[in-house]
Amino acid sequence: MNIAIFDSGIGGITFLKEAYKALPGENFIYYADTDNVPYGTKSRDEVKKFVFQAVDFMSGLDTKILVIACNSATSAAINDLRKNFRFPILGMEPAVKPAVENSKDKRILVLATTLTINEEKLNNLITNIDKNNIVDRIAMDRLVMFAENFIFSGNEIEKYIAKALSILNTGRYGTIVLGCTHFIYYKEIIRKLIPGNIQIIDGNTGTLNNMINIMKKDNLINRQNGRIDFYSSGRMDKLKRINKLMNLLQS
Ligand code: DGL
């Protein structure tokens, strides 16, 4: 049986890389909804429809557990997905909790898509956790399509990020939370553009630990042949560029 990982595009590869390293004997399915990316600038209902199409497809592929490695899709659809499918489904949400717990008096900045920022899920999370009002949030939607077009460095990206940050007093932040899996490719550029010794965190490791705990509890861990199959919006895809992506990510 397969561990299924889903994202609107290549953002979830950042999770796949960590998961494959931790569980090299498992079989994985990676599904990128390349026909409909980006999600972050679309409406909740539209995204929910796309996510259901994808998860319906994956449910026919011997899926034993599913990770929605996309904060935007999680915001829009996770509750309804859990009501409709039998296998365990993990979502991904901005790692605000560990950021607040370790904030050491500095402010926290969440970077995510417009959809994630506007959705109730993140707003409820922040209301529950951010008792001292130290969490700010901004959208950086264009990074998603930069990544989809395999633009990972260069002037255009630096200018875009610097402009988005220019409305903030970046010296006040101690932690940046990457609340979109696509943004992980830009971690080092973001670090370079913010003064001081900033901590940058994402939700991958927390989600992976949760996934492994569920798999142990439900007896879902097993050694198979350690393969990864890629699908682009329901079509089998060799994703030849996948190795480039895997190498781009620090192990
Ligand atoms: N990787 C998705 C996320 O984590 C990207 C959203 C998009 O497709 O705009 O939010």
GROMACS .gro file of C-alpha atoms and ligand atoms in nm:
model
  261
    1MET     CA    1   0.000   0.000   0.000
    2ASN     CA    2   0.108   0.358  -0.062
    3ILE     CA    3   0.178   0.673   0.130
    4ALA     CA    4   0.014   0.945  -0.080
    5ILE     CA    5   0.145   1.300  -0.079
    6PHE     CA    6  -0.050   1.577  -0.241
    7ASP     CA    7   0.023   1.937  -0.336
    8SER     CA    8  -0.097   2.184  -0.597
    9GLY     CA    9   0.248   2.152  -0.755
   10ILE     CA   10   0.607   2.092  -0.655
   11GLY     CA   11   0.591   2.242  -0.302
   12GLY     CA   12   0.513   1.905  -0.146
   13ILE     CA   13   0.834   1.759  -0.290
   14THR     CA   14   1.000   1.928   0.010
   15PHE     CA   15   0.792   1.699   0.232
   16LEU     CA   16   0.843   1.396   0.009
   17LYS     CA   17   1.217   1.433   0.038
   18GLU     CA   18   1.205   1.427   0.419
   19ALA     CA   19   0.952   1.143   0.425
   20TYR     CA   20   1.145   0.926   0.181
   21LYS     CA   21   1.462   0.977   0.380
   22ALA     CA   22   1.288   0.873   0.702
   23LEU     CA   23   1.101   0.578   0.548
   24PRO     CA   24   1.309   0.462   0.250
   25GLY     CA   25   1.136   0.123   0.226
   26GLU     CA   26   0.785   0.263   0.181
   27ASN     CA   27   0.609   0.311  -0.150
   28PHE     CA   28   0.504   0.670  -0.221
   29ILE     CA   29   0.265   0.836  -0.460
   30TYR     CA   30   0.324   1.205  -0.523
   31TYR     CA   31   0.037   1.393  -0.685
   32ALA     CA   32   0.086   1.748  -0.814
   33ASP     CA   33  -0.227   1.923  -0.941
   34THR     CA   34  -0.033   2.092  -1.219
   35ASP     CA   35  -0.348   2.172  -1.421
   36ASN     CA   36  -0.483   2.390  -1.143
   37VAL     CA   37  -0.180   2.537  -0.964
   38PRO     CA   38  -0.170   2.796  -0.805
   39TYR     CA   39  -0.430   2.737  -0.536
   40GLY     CA   40  -0.339   3.028  -0.311
   41THR     CA   41  -0.503   3.296  -0.523
   42LYS     CA   42  -0.824   3.097  -0.586
   43SER     CA   43  -1.141   3.074  -0.382
   44ARG     CA   44  -1.191   2.820  -0.108
   45ASP     CA   45  -1.471   2.643  -0.301
   46GLU     CA   46  -1.267   2.614  -0.617
   47VAL     CA   47  -0.970   2.472  -0.429
   48LYS     CA   48  -1.191   2.232  -0.240
   49LYS     CA   49  -1.326   2.099  -0.570
   50PHE     CA   50  -0.974   2.044  -0.707
   51VAL     CA   51  -0.856   1.876  -0.389
   52PHE     CA   52  -1.152   1.637  -0.387
   53GLN     CA   53  -1.085   1.543  -0.751
   54ALA     CA   54  -0.725   1.463  -0.663
   55VAL     CA   55  -0.801   1.273  -0.344
   56ASP     CA   56  -1.074   1.071  -0.519
   57PHE     CA   57  -0.811   0.969  -0.772
   58MET     CA   58  -0.554   0.881  -0.505
   59SER     CA   59  -0.807   0.682  -0.307
   60GLY     CA   60  -0.814   0.442  -0.603
   61LEU     CA   61  -0.438   0.388  -0.582
   62ASP     CA   62  -0.416   0.172  -0.271
   63THR     CA   63  -0.354   0.467  -0.042
   64LYS     CA   64  -0.299   0.379   0.325
   65ILE     CA   65  -0.234   0.732   0.451
   66LEU     CA   66  -0.249   1.073   0.285
   67VAL     CA   67  -0.055   1.389   0.354
   68ILE     CA   68  -0.191   1.714   0.215
   69ALA     CA   69   0.151   1.879   0.182
   70CYS     CA   70  -0.011   2.209   0.095
   71ASN     CA   71  -0.118   2.469   0.349
   72SER     CA   72  -0.369   2.623   0.108
   73ALA     CA   73  -0.543   2.293   0.032
   74THR     CA   74  -0.544   2.208   0.402
   75SER     CA   75  -0.709   2.540   0.489
   76ALA     CA   76  -0.977   2.489   0.229
   77ALA     CA   77  -1.058   2.120   0.251
   78ILE     CA   78  -0.913   1.915   0.537
   79ASN     CA   79  -1.227   1.891   0.750
   80ASP     CA   80  -1.445   1.781   0.460
   81LEU     CA   81  -1.182   1.538   0.335
   82ARG     CA   82  -1.169   1.361   0.670
   83LYS     CA   83  -1.546   1.313   0.660
   84ASN     CA   84  -1.531   1.155   0.315
   85PHE     CA   85  -1.233   0.918   0.311
   86ARG     CA   86  -1.148   0.625   0.533
   87PHE     CA   87  -0.767   0.641   0.543
   88PRO     CA   88  -0.590   0.878   0.784
   89ILE     CA   89  -0.539   1.226   0.635
   90LEU     CA   90  -0.281   1.470   0.765
   91GLY     CA   91  -0.282   1.833   0.672
   92MET     CA   92  -0.019   2.097   0.689
   93GLU     CA   93  -0.058   2.425   0.865
   94PRO     CA   94   0.187   2.705   0.939
   95ALA     CA   95   0.406   2.609   1.238
   96VAL     CA   96   0.285   2.900   1.452
   97LYS     CA   97   0.274   2.700   1.776
   98PRO     CA   98   0.645   2.606   1.797
   99ALA     CA   99   0.732   2.956   1.676
  100VAL     CA  100   0.538   3.122   1.959
  101GLU     CA  101   0.673   2.876   2.217
  102ASN     CA  102   1.031   2.965   2.121
  103SER     CA  103   0.983   3.330   2.035
  104LYS     CA  104   1.215   3.477   2.301
  105ASP     CA  105   1.046   3.820   2.291
  106LYS     CA  106   1.094   3.874   1.919
  107ARG     CA  107   0.810   3.896   1.670
  108ILE     CA  108   0.705   3.618   1.434
  109LEU     CA  109   0.624   3.657   1.066
  110VAL     CA  110   0.412   3.401   0.883
  111LEU     CA  111   0.457   3.390   0.505
  112ALA     CA  112   0.180   3.206   0.323
  113THR     CA  113  -0.060   3.232   0.031
  114THR     CA  114  -0.356   3.469   0.029
  115LEU     CA  115  -0.595   3.176   0.071
  116THR     CA  116  -0.415   3.042   0.379
  117ILE     CA  117  -0.389   3.389   0.531
  118ASN     CA  118  -0.756   3.466   0.483
  119GLU     CA  119  -0.891   3.129   0.592
  120GLU     CA  120  -1.051   3.067   0.928
  121LYS     CA  121  -0.809   2.784   1.006
  122LEU     CA  122  -0.499   3.002   1.039
  123ASN     CA  123  -0.691   3.284   1.200
  124ASN     CA  124  -0.830   3.049   1.468
  125LEU     CA  125  -0.486   2.903   1.526
  126ILE     CA  126  -0.332   3.246   1.575
  127THR     CA  127  -0.616   3.363   1.800
  128ASN     CA  128  -0.567   3.057   2.023
  129ILE     CA  129  -0.191   3.072   2.043
  130ASP     CA  130  -0.079   3.431   1.999
  131LYS     CA  131  -0.180   3.570   2.337
  132ASN     CA  132   0.074   3.855   2.326
  133ASN     CA  133   0.001   3.963   1.969
  134ILE     CA  134   0.346   3.892   1.831
  135VAL     CA  135   0.247   3.717   1.508
  136ASP     CA  136   0.220   3.905   1.177
  137ARG     CA  137   0.138   3.752   0.838
  138ILE     CA  138   0.187   3.844   0.475
  139ALA     CA  139   0.112   3.675   0.143
  140MET     CA  140   0.383   3.599  -0.111
  141ASP     CA  141   0.174   3.432  -0.378
  142ARG     CA  142   0.413   3.486  -0.667
  143LEU     CA  143   0.672   3.254  -0.517
  144VAL     CA  144   0.444   2.962  -0.602
  145MET     CA  145   0.463   3.024  -0.977
  146PHE     CA  146   0.832   3.110  -0.963
  147ALA     CA  147   0.884   2.761  -0.822
  148GLU     CA  148   0.650   2.601  -1.075
  149ASN     CA  149   0.856   2.764  -1.349
  150PHE     CA  150   1.175   2.634  -1.190
  151ILE     CA  151   1.306   2.981  -1.110
  152PHE     CA  152   1.481   2.934  -0.779
  153SER     CA  153   1.724   3.223  -0.769
  154GLY     CA  154   1.802   3.555  -0.934
  155ASN     CA  155   1.722   3.921  -0.930
  156GLU     CA  156   1.352   3.897  -1.003
  157ILE     CA  157   1.290   3.677  -0.699
  158GLU     CA  158   1.506   3.882  -0.465
  159LYS     CA  159   1.328   4.199  -0.575
  160TYR     CA  160   0.986   4.043  -0.525
  161ILE     CA  161   1.065   3.918  -0.174
  162ALA     CA  162   1.239   4.243  -0.075
  163LYS     CA  163   0.941   4.446  -0.194
  164ALA     CA  164   0.693   4.229  -0.001
  165LEU     CA  165   0.907   4.265   0.313
  166SER     CA  166   0.963   4.638   0.268
  167ILE     CA  167   0.632   4.728   0.436
  168LEU     CA  168   0.758   4.566   0.758
  169ASN     CA  169   1.024   4.650   1.011
  170THR     CA  170   1.209   4.324   0.953
  171GLY     CA  171   1.457   4.385   1.236
  172ARG     CA  172   1.181   4.307   1.487
  173TYR     CA  173   1.141   3.945   1.377
  174GLY     CA  174   1.314   3.650   1.538
  175THR     CA  175   1.127   3.377   1.350
  176ILE     CA  176   0.985   3.338   1.003
  177VAL     CA  177   0.726   3.066   0.954
  178LEU     CA  178   0.708   2.934   0.599
  179GLY     CA  179   0.338   2.864   0.568
  180CYS     CA  180   0.349   2.740   0.210
  181THR     CA  181   0.550   2.438   0.103
  182HIS     CA  182   0.663   2.611  -0.217
  183PHE     CA  183   0.836   2.882  -0.012
  184ILE     CA  184   1.082   2.632   0.132
  185TYR     CA  185   1.282   2.654  -0.192
  186TYR     CA  186   1.344   3.022  -0.111
  187LYS     CA  187   1.451   2.980   0.251
  188GLU     CA  188   1.809   3.097   0.199
  189ILE     CA  189   1.710   3.399  -0.012
  190ILE     CA  190   1.461   3.503   0.257
  191ARG     CA  191   1.731   3.459   0.522
  192LYS     CA  192   1.967   3.678   0.323
  193LEU     CA  193   1.709   3.956   0.296
  194ILE     CA  194   1.627   3.977   0.666
  195PRO     CA  195   1.883   4.124   0.903
  196GLY     CA  196   2.013   3.939   1.208
  197ASN     CA  197   2.012   3.580   1.309
  198ILE     CA  198   1.666   3.480   1.206
  199GLN     CA  199   1.513   3.138   1.263
  200ILE     CA  200   1.316   3.001   0.967
  201ILE     CA  201   1.080   2.711   1.027
  202ASP     CA  202   0.829   2.512   0.825
  203GLY     CA  203   0.571   2.245   0.899
  204ASN     CA  204   0.740   1.949   0.729
  205THR     CA  205   0.919   1.787   1.022
  206GLY     CA  206   0.620   1.822   1.257
  207THR     CA  207   0.388   1.670   0.997
  208LEU     CA  208   0.632   1.389   0.925
  209ASN     CA  209   0.658   1.302   1.295
  210ASN     CA  210   0.279   1.297   1.321
  211MET     CA  211   0.256   1.077   1.014
  212ILE     CA  212   0.508   0.826   1.151
  213ASN     CA  213   0.327   0.815   1.487
  214ILE     CA  214  -0.006   0.742   1.318
  215MET     CA  215   0.154   0.476   1.099
  216LYS     CA  216   0.307   0.305   1.403
  217LYS     CA  217  -0.017   0.321   1.598
  218ASP     CA  218  -0.227   0.190   1.307
  219ASN     CA  219   0.032  -0.068   1.209
  220LEU     CA  220   0.083   0.086   0.866
  221ILE     CA  221   0.463   0.076   0.848
  222ASN     CA  222   0.598  -0.186   0.611
  223ARG     CA  223   0.898  -0.245   0.395
  224GLN     CA  224   0.815  -0.258   0.030
  225ASN     CA  225   1.035  -0.171  -0.264
  226GLY     CA  226   1.080   0.197  -0.183
  227ARG     CA  227   0.943   0.342  -0.504
  228ILE     CA  228   0.794   0.681  -0.580
  229ASP     CA  229   0.528   0.726  -0.851
  230PHE     CA  230   0.448   1.076  -0.973
  231TYR     CA  231   0.117   1.198  -1.105
  232SER     CA  232   0.034   1.534  -1.260
  233SER     CA  233  -0.339   1.601  -1.223
  234GLY     CA  234  -0.423   1.234  -1.267
  235ARG     CA  235  -0.169   1.152  -1.539
  236MET     CA  236   0.130   0.934  -1.465
  237ASP     CA  237   0.432   1.156  -1.487
  238LYS     CA  238   0.799   1.077  -1.498
  239LEU     CA  239   0.878   1.425  -1.368
  240LYS     CA  240   1.231   1.400  -1.498
  241ARG     CA  241   1.319   1.721  -1.322
  242ILE     CA  242   1.241   1.564  -0.988
  243ASN     CA  243   1.603   1.476  -0.915
  244LYS     CA  244   1.698   1.837  -0.967
  245LEU     CA  245   1.438   1.939  -0.710
  246MET     CA  246   1.543   1.675  -0.461
  247ASN     CA  247   1.906   1.787  -0.492
  248LEU     CA  248   1.812   2.150  -0.456
  249LEU     CA  249   1.674   2.084  -0.112
  250GLN     CA  250   1.923   2.053   0.167
  251SER     CA  251   1.907   1.708   0.324
  252DGL     N1  252   0.223   2.448  -0.164
  252DGL     C1  253   0.100   2.521  -0.150
  252DGL     C2  254   0.086   2.569  -0.005
  252DGL     O1  255   0.153   2.511   0.082
  252DGL     C3  256   0.100   2.624  -0.258
  252DGL     C4  257  -0.023   2.696  -0.281
  252DGL     C5  258  -0.056   2.736  -0.422
  252DGL     O2  259  -0.073   2.648  -0.508
  252DGL     O3  260  -0.074   2.857  -0.441
  252DGL     O4  261   0.010   2.657   0.028
   0.00000   0.00000   0.00000
